[in-house]
Short mmCIF file of C-alpha atoms and ligand atoms in Angstrom, two decimals:
data_model
loop_
_atom_site.label_atom_id
_atom_site.label_comp_id
_atom_site.label_asym_id
_atom_site.label_seq_id
_atom_site.Cartn_x
_atom_site.Cartn_y
_atom_site.Cartn_z
CA MET A 287 28.48 56.94 -63.56
CA ARG A 288 30.46 59.85 -64.70
CA HIS A 289 32.05 62.22 -62.40
CA SER A 290 30.71 65.92 -61.92
CA VAL A 291 32.44 68.75 -63.64
CA PHE A 292 32.51 71.79 -61.69
CA SER A 293 33.83 75.09 -62.96
CA LEU A 294 33.48 78.50 -61.86
CA LEU A 295 31.43 81.02 -63.70
CA LEU A 296 30.51 84.75 -63.22
CA GLY A 297 33.44 85.44 -60.78
CA ALA A 298 32.84 84.19 -57.38
CA ILE A 299 28.87 84.31 -57.21
CA SER A 300 27.89 81.21 -59.38
CA LEU A 301 29.02 77.93 -60.42
CA ILE A 302 27.81 75.79 -63.16
CA THR A 303 27.77 72.14 -63.16
CA THR A 304 27.24 69.17 -65.67
CA THR A 305 25.89 66.09 -63.89
CA GLY A 306 26.94 63.86 -66.75
CA VAL A 307 24.10 61.50 -66.43
CA THR A 308 21.61 63.03 -68.54
CA GLY A 309 23.12 66.22 -69.46
CA LEU A 310 21.41 67.95 -66.50
CA GLU A 311 23.14 71.24 -65.72
CA PHE A 312 22.89 73.59 -63.11
CA THR A 313 23.94 77.07 -61.82
CA VAL A 314 23.62 78.18 -58.47
CA SER A 315 23.65 81.71 -56.63
CA LEU A 316 23.52 82.42 -52.98
CA GLU A 317 22.27 85.25 -51.05
CA GLU A 318 23.07 86.06 -47.47
CA ASN A 319 21.10 88.48 -45.52
CA GLY A 320 19.69 89.88 -48.78
CA LYS A 321 23.19 90.36 -50.47
CA ALA A 322 24.91 88.47 -53.08
CA ALA A 323 27.36 85.85 -51.51
CA ASP A 324 30.13 83.41 -52.86
CA ALA A 325 28.07 80.40 -53.83
CA SER A 326 31.40 78.44 -54.47
CA LYS A 327 31.46 77.64 -50.70
CA LEU A 328 28.33 75.45 -51.05
CA GLN A 329 29.44 71.96 -51.94
CA PHE A 330 27.34 69.64 -53.90
CA VAL A 331 28.13 66.21 -52.79
CA LYS A 332 26.74 63.92 -55.48
CA ILE A 333 24.72 60.82 -53.93
CA PRO A 334 22.89 57.93 -55.84
CA PRO A 335 19.71 59.28 -56.92
CA LEU A 336 17.02 58.05 -54.23
CA LYS A 337 13.76 56.60 -55.43
CA HIS A 338 11.68 59.14 -53.47
CA ARG A 339 8.75 58.29 -55.63
CA ARG A 340 5.57 57.41 -54.01
CA ARG A 341 4.96 53.60 -53.37
CA GLY A 342 1.35 52.37 -52.73
CA HIS A 343 0.99 50.38 -49.61
CA ARG A 344 2.24 46.84 -50.20
CA ASN A 345 -0.97 45.00 -49.17
CA THR A 346 -3.08 46.73 -51.76
CA THR A 347 -0.64 47.33 -54.57
CA VAL A 348 0.14 43.62 -54.67
CA ALA A 349 -3.71 42.53 -54.52
CA THR A 350 -5.51 45.13 -56.50
CA GLY A 351 -3.01 47.82 -57.78
CA GLN A 352 -5.12 50.27 -56.00
CA HIS A 353 -4.28 52.49 -52.84
CA VAL A 354 -6.36 52.07 -49.94
CA THR A 355 -8.56 55.24 -49.99
CA ALA A 356 -11.33 56.82 -48.03
CA LYS A 357 -12.85 60.40 -48.13
CA ARG A 358 -12.62 63.10 -45.44
CA GLY A 359 -14.43 66.14 -46.74
CA ASN A 360 -13.17 66.70 -50.28
CA ASN A 361 -9.90 65.01 -49.72
CA ASP A 362 -8.93 61.54 -50.39
CA ILE A 363 -7.05 59.76 -47.57
CA SER A 364 -4.65 57.31 -48.95
CA TYR A 365 -1.83 54.96 -47.62
CA SER A 366 1.84 54.80 -48.73
CA ASP A 367 4.83 52.71 -47.71
CA ASN A 368 7.16 55.76 -47.63
CA TRP A 369 5.12 59.14 -47.88
CA CYS A 370 3.01 61.00 -45.22
CA GLY A 371 1.79 64.40 -46.41
CA ALA A 372 -0.22 65.93 -49.23
CA SER A 373 -0.25 65.19 -53.07
CA SER A 374 -2.22 67.17 -55.59
CA ARG A 375 -2.65 66.89 -59.15
CA SER A 376 -3.15 68.65 -62.48
CA ASN A 377 -3.13 67.31 -66.10
CA ASP A 378 -1.62 67.62 -69.43
CA ALA A 379 -4.01 70.24 -70.48
CA ASP A 380 -3.01 72.60 -67.69
CA PRO A 381 0.54 71.46 -66.23
CA ILE A 382 2.20 72.44 -63.07
CA ARG A 383 4.28 75.38 -63.08
CA ASN A 384 5.21 76.01 -59.50
CA VAL A 385 5.08 74.50 -55.86
CA PHE A 386 5.83 76.36 -52.81
CA GLY A 387 5.77 75.99 -48.98
CA TYR A 388 7.31 76.63 -45.69
CA PHE A 389 7.99 73.70 -43.20
CA THR A 390 10.26 72.89 -40.49
CA VAL A 391 13.28 70.90 -40.61
CA PRO A 392 12.24 67.49 -38.85
CA ASP A 393 12.83 67.56 -35.21
CA LEU A 394 13.25 63.95 -34.42
CA LYS A 395 12.84 61.67 -31.42
CA LEU A 396 14.15 58.00 -31.21
CA ARG A 397 11.13 55.58 -31.91
CA ALA A 398 10.98 52.87 -29.44
CA GLY A 399 11.74 49.29 -30.65
CA ILE A 400 13.75 50.03 -33.80
CA PRO A 401 17.67 50.51 -34.02
CA PRO A 402 19.20 53.80 -34.26
CA PRO A 403 20.17 55.73 -36.39
CA GLN A 404 16.58 56.74 -37.42
CA TYR A 405 15.71 59.12 -40.12
CA ALA A 406 12.94 61.35 -41.75
CA ALA A 407 13.14 63.52 -44.78
CA ALA A 408 10.81 66.50 -45.50
CA TRP A 409 10.61 67.91 -48.88
CA ILE A 410 8.54 69.56 -51.76
CA GLY A 411 8.47 68.23 -55.24
CA ILE A 412 6.92 68.07 -58.85
CA ASP A 413 5.86 64.73 -60.07
CA GLY A 414 6.86 61.48 -58.53
CA ALA A 415 3.35 60.11 -57.81
CA LYS A 416 0.96 59.43 -60.84
CA CYS A 417 3.99 60.18 -62.90
CA ASN A 418 6.51 57.83 -61.43
CA GLN A 419 9.38 57.93 -63.70
CA THR A 420 10.72 61.49 -62.75
CA LEU A 421 10.69 63.72 -59.78
CA LEU A 422 12.11 67.01 -59.13
CA GLN A 423 12.15 67.86 -55.46
CA ALA A 424 14.32 69.62 -52.60
CA GLY A 425 14.26 69.31 -49.08
CA VAL A 426 16.19 68.20 -45.93
CA THR A 427 16.93 64.86 -44.13
CA THR A 428 17.37 64.71 -40.32
CA VAL A 429 19.10 61.68 -38.62
CA VAL A 430 18.91 60.99 -34.91
CA ASN A 431 21.54 58.73 -33.18
CA SER A 432 21.52 56.41 -30.28
CA ASN A 433 22.13 59.35 -27.82
CA GLY A 434 19.20 61.21 -29.21
CA GLY A 435 21.63 63.79 -31.11
CA GLN A 436 20.53 65.02 -34.38
CA SER A 437 22.02 66.39 -37.51
CA ALA A 438 20.32 67.57 -40.78
CA SER A 439 21.29 68.15 -44.29
CA ALA A 440 19.66 69.84 -47.10
CA TRP A 441 19.55 68.25 -50.70
CA TRP A 442 17.91 68.42 -53.93
CA GLU A 443 17.18 65.81 -56.70
CA TRP A 444 16.09 65.57 -60.29
CA TYR A 445 15.16 61.87 -60.44
CA PRO A 446 16.57 59.93 -62.13
CA GLY A 447 19.13 62.50 -63.31
CA ALA A 448 21.09 63.51 -60.27
CA ALA A 449 21.00 63.91 -56.35
CA TYR A 450 23.20 66.16 -54.28
CA THR A 451 23.48 66.96 -50.67
CA ILE A 452 24.35 70.52 -50.11
CA ALA A 453 27.26 70.61 -47.76
CA ASN A 454 27.63 73.96 -46.09
CA LEU A 455 24.02 75.07 -46.15
CA PRO A 456 23.14 75.13 -42.64
CA VAL A 457 19.83 73.57 -41.31
CA LYS A 458 19.21 72.55 -37.88
CA PRO A 459 15.95 70.66 -36.56
CA GLY A 460 13.16 72.91 -36.18
CA ASP A 461 14.43 75.63 -38.48
CA TRP A 462 11.73 76.96 -40.69
CA MET A 463 12.65 76.77 -44.35
CA SER A 464 10.79 77.26 -47.62
CA VAL A 465 11.32 75.52 -50.92
CA ASN A 466 10.02 76.98 -54.14
CA ILE A 467 10.43 74.92 -57.16
CA THR A 468 9.24 76.19 -60.67
CA ALA A 469 9.05 73.96 -63.88
CA HIS A 470 9.68 76.72 -66.82
CA ASP A 471 9.06 73.59 -69.12
CA ALA A 472 9.42 69.96 -68.98
CA THR A 473 13.26 69.84 -68.71
CA SER A 474 14.25 73.07 -67.15
CA GLY A 475 13.37 74.92 -63.97
CA ARG A 476 14.43 76.63 -60.75
CA ILE A 477 14.76 75.55 -57.22
CA ILE A 478 14.90 78.28 -54.32
CA VAL A 479 15.80 76.95 -50.85
CA THR A 480 15.45 79.62 -48.22
CA ASN A 481 16.34 79.63 -44.44
CA ALA A 482 15.35 82.96 -43.21
CA GLN A 483 16.42 81.85 -39.68
CA ARG A 484 20.04 81.52 -40.93
CA GLY A 485 19.67 84.41 -43.30
CA TYR A 486 20.31 82.68 -46.70
CA SER A 487 18.59 81.89 -49.85
CA MET A 488 20.08 79.53 -52.54
CA THR A 489 18.88 79.54 -56.12
CA LEU A 490 19.54 76.83 -58.39
CA ASN A 491 18.70 77.21 -62.15
CA LEU A 492 18.25 73.83 -63.94
CA THR A 493 18.59 73.07 -67.68
CA SER A 494 18.42 69.73 -69.65
CA GLY A 495 16.87 67.65 -66.86
CA PRO A 496 14.77 64.27 -67.25
CA LYS A 497 11.51 64.90 -68.87
CA LEU A 498 8.85 65.97 -66.28
CA CYS A 499 5.02 65.33 -66.89
CA ARG A 500 4.14 68.19 -64.55
CA TRP A 501 1.25 66.36 -63.14
CA ASP A 502 1.95 66.11 -59.56
CA VAL A 503 2.87 68.32 -56.62
CA GLU A 504 3.49 67.21 -53.15
CA TRP A 505 4.52 68.34 -49.67
CA ILE A 506 6.01 65.12 -48.06
CA LEU A 507 7.55 63.80 -44.85
CA GLU A 508 9.25 60.38 -45.95
CA ASP A 509 10.74 57.09 -44.61
CA PHE A 510 12.89 56.87 -47.81
CA TYR A 511 14.64 53.91 -49.39
CA GLU A 512 18.48 53.67 -49.44
CA ALA A 513 19.65 53.65 -52.76
CA GLU A 514 22.30 51.01 -51.97
CA THR A 515 20.13 48.47 -50.38
CA ASN A 516 16.65 49.46 -51.59
CA LYS A 517 15.54 49.07 -47.99
CA GLN A 518 13.66 51.72 -46.13
CA VAL A 519 15.65 53.54 -43.31
CA PRO A 520 14.31 53.31 -39.81
CA PHE A 521 11.75 55.95 -39.35
CA ALA A 522 12.04 58.11 -36.56
CA SER A 523 9.22 59.71 -34.45
CA PHE A 524 8.97 63.46 -34.82
CA GLN A 525 7.45 66.72 -33.48
CA ASP A 526 4.45 67.77 -35.37
CA LEU A 527 5.52 69.05 -38.90
CA TRP A 528 3.54 71.85 -40.36
CA PHE A 529 3.53 72.80 -44.09
CA LEU A 530 2.45 76.38 -44.27
CA ASP A 531 1.46 78.87 -46.84
CA THR A 532 1.59 76.14 -49.35
CA GLU A 533 0.66 76.66 -52.99
CA ALA A 534 0.84 75.14 -56.30
CA THR A 535 0.01 76.95 -59.55
CA THR A 536 -0.66 75.60 -63.05
CA VAL A 537 0.54 77.19 -66.30
CA ARG A 538 -2.90 78.77 -66.55
CA GLY A 539 -2.51 80.11 -63.06
CA LYS A 540 -4.98 77.83 -61.43
CA ASN A 541 -4.09 77.24 -57.59
CA VAL A 542 -3.79 73.54 -56.93
CA GLY A 543 -4.02 73.52 -53.20
CA ILE A 544 -4.46 71.19 -50.17
CA ASP A 545 -8.28 71.25 -50.77
CA GLY A 546 -9.03 68.32 -52.94
CA ALA A 547 -5.40 66.79 -52.21
CA ALA A 548 -4.88 63.30 -51.33
CA MET A 549 -3.80 63.23 -47.61
CA VAL A 550 -1.34 60.49 -47.45
CA HIS A 551 -0.67 58.37 -44.36
CA LEU A 552 2.53 56.04 -44.00
CA MET A 553 1.44 52.62 -43.00
CA ASN A 554 4.32 50.15 -42.43
CA PRO A 555 4.33 46.45 -43.73
CA GLN A 556 2.50 45.22 -40.22
CA GLY A 557 -0.40 47.72 -41.04
CA LYS A 558 0.72 50.17 -38.43
CA VAL A 559 0.07 53.73 -39.41
CA LEU A 560 3.29 55.66 -38.23
CA CYS A 561 2.19 59.25 -39.40
CA GLN A 562 -0.64 61.01 -40.77
CA ALA A 563 -1.35 64.34 -42.55
CA GLU A 564 -4.39 66.52 -41.30
CA LYS A 565 -5.70 69.30 -43.37
CA TYR A 566 -6.05 72.81 -41.60
CA ASP A 567 -7.07 74.87 -44.67
CA ASN A 568 -6.37 75.04 -48.30
CA ALA A 569 -2.75 76.14 -47.67
CA ASN A 570 -1.80 74.76 -44.34
CA PHE A 571 -1.53 71.14 -43.05
CA VAL A 572 0.19 69.23 -40.23
CA ILE A 573 1.84 65.77 -40.24
CA THR A 574 1.68 64.11 -36.83
CA SER A 575 3.72 61.11 -35.62
CA ASN A 576 2.34 57.88 -34.00
C1 NAG B 729 18.63 82.15 -62.96
O1 NAG B 729 18.02 82.72 -63.88
C2 NAG B 729 17.51 83.94 -63.74
C3 NAG B 729 16.57 84.42 -64.82
O2 NAG B 729 17.01 83.91 -66.02
C4 NAG B 729 18.66 84.99 -63.52
O3 NAG B 729 18.13 86.38 -63.31
C5 NAG B 729 19.57 84.48 -62.33
O4 NAG B 729 20.77 85.33 -62.48
C6 NAG B 729 19.93 82.88 -62.63
N1 NAG B 729 20.91 82.58 -61.68
C7 NAG B 729 21.77 81.91 -61.70
C8 NAG B 729 22.49 81.36 -60.59
O5 NAG B 729 22.09 81.36 -62.83
C1 NAG B 730 4.55 53.58 -63.21
O1 NAG B 730 3.37 53.95 -63.88
C2 NAG B 730 3.14 53.18 -65.04
C3 NAG B 730 2.04 53.75 -65.80
O2 NAG B 730 1.06 54.40 -64.97
C4 NAG B 730 2.68 51.71 -64.63
O3 NAG B 730 2.41 51.00 -65.59
C5 NAG B 730 3.97 51.40 -63.83
O4 NAG B 730 3.80 50.24 -63.12
C6 NAG B 730 4.41 52.32 -62.67
N1 NAG B 730 5.55 51.72 -62.17
C7 NAG B 730 5.84 51.66 -60.85
C8 NAG B 730 7.24 51.22 -60.33
O5 NAG B 730 5.03 52.07 -60.00
C1 NAG B 731 8.82 81.11 -56.56
O1 NAG B 731 9.87 81.56 -57.23
C2 NAG B 731 9.27 82.31 -58.40
C3 NAG B 731 10.72 82.68 -59.26
O2 NAG B 731 11.18 81.38 -59.59
C4 NAG B 731 8.74 83.59 -58.20
O3 NAG B 731 8.09 84.02 -59.17
C5 NAG B 731 7.63 83.20 -57.23
O4 NAG B 731 6.96 84.41 -56.78
C6 NAG B 731 7.98 82.55 -55.99
N1 NAG B 731 6.89 82.11 -55.12
C7 NAG B 731 6.90 82.42 -53.83
C8 NAG B 731 5.71 82.03 -52.94
O5 NAG B 731 7.80 82.90 -53.33
C1 NAG B 732 -0.90 43.76 -44.35
O1 NAG B 732 -0.34 42.61 -44.32
C2 NAG B 732 0.27 42.11 -43.14
C3 NAG B 732 1.17 40.73 -43.50
O2 NAG B 732 0.07 39.97 -44.29
C4 NAG B 732 -0.94 42.09 -42.14
O3 NAG B 732 -0.39 41.79 -40.93
C5 NAG B 732 -1.44 43.60 -42.08
O4 NAG B 732 -2.39 43.47 -41.18
C6 NAG B 732 -1.91 44.03 -43.51
N1 NAG B 732 -2.32 45.44 -43.32
C7 NAG B 732 -3.69 45.72 -43.81
C8 NAG B 732 -3.78 47.18 -43.70
O5 NAG B 732 -4.37 45.10 -44.21
#
């Protein structure tokens, strides 16, 4: 893997980066308390692209190639190895343009019976479900250690192109943040990560990314797989995590909301449901931990 090339552009405000892998490039700008700030203090620490794509539940993917599904109102209930949350869909005739939502940085508690450190990642993304070869996403991962202390970090990823932890972008468990992702077309877009409580908003303009299908949007809490081992990290227990004011719009302006979405529950290999997503209305839902 080649190294990133960082070079400053536009004085102190933006920087441009070539990721080297797919030609994906990005520029970043930062606002603090409503004013342009020096984005060069944000450090993009390259990490191996994590396979945050949805995995079906082991038992059923092996046996039938289907997810276990049931219906609740007009929502499918489905089970996944790694996702809890909501996943909606459009199609080639009217591809996804934008996805948005507010959520809290995961606030974790140690889950009994499994070794610390334990983790959970909350994020919003385009593709990664039906479209399983690519995923544009941004969010935050919290880790809780053996004495209950937590730390969180923000990140973004355009799988399989590049993934970065954003050092120096402050996030604390329980903070309300928002993520706004726009696909201008299949290979360019914008990510806006805002943490109003800490007074900042970061904008990334992305070009020459891996080709999106623009079929799926999702709002997820994840027990993710480590890139090095391809094993899932120990999954922490957490305070109820709401996704609020969610919206996803298509190129033709249709809102692809939570109504009609698949509500995804995370089931471990032993068949235990570790968290579930409950719809409140078309824009809001909550994920609870078991
Ligand atoms: C991102 O693109 C928008 C619209 O083209 C532009 O106004 C903004 O300055 C760009 N930001 C960066 C960091 O390049
Ligand atoms: C990805 O999707 C394709 C086509 O839908 C399917 O054939 C393939 O098995 C999927 N790959 C994984 C890893 O799920
Ligand atoms: C998301 O960002 C786009 C600009 O990239 C903007 O047009 C849109 O209004 C934003 N959505 C929300 C809900 O803030
Ligand atoms: C999945 O398989 C495991 C091991 O075979 C079994 O213990 C568990 O009950 C199964 N879960 C479901 C939901 O069928």
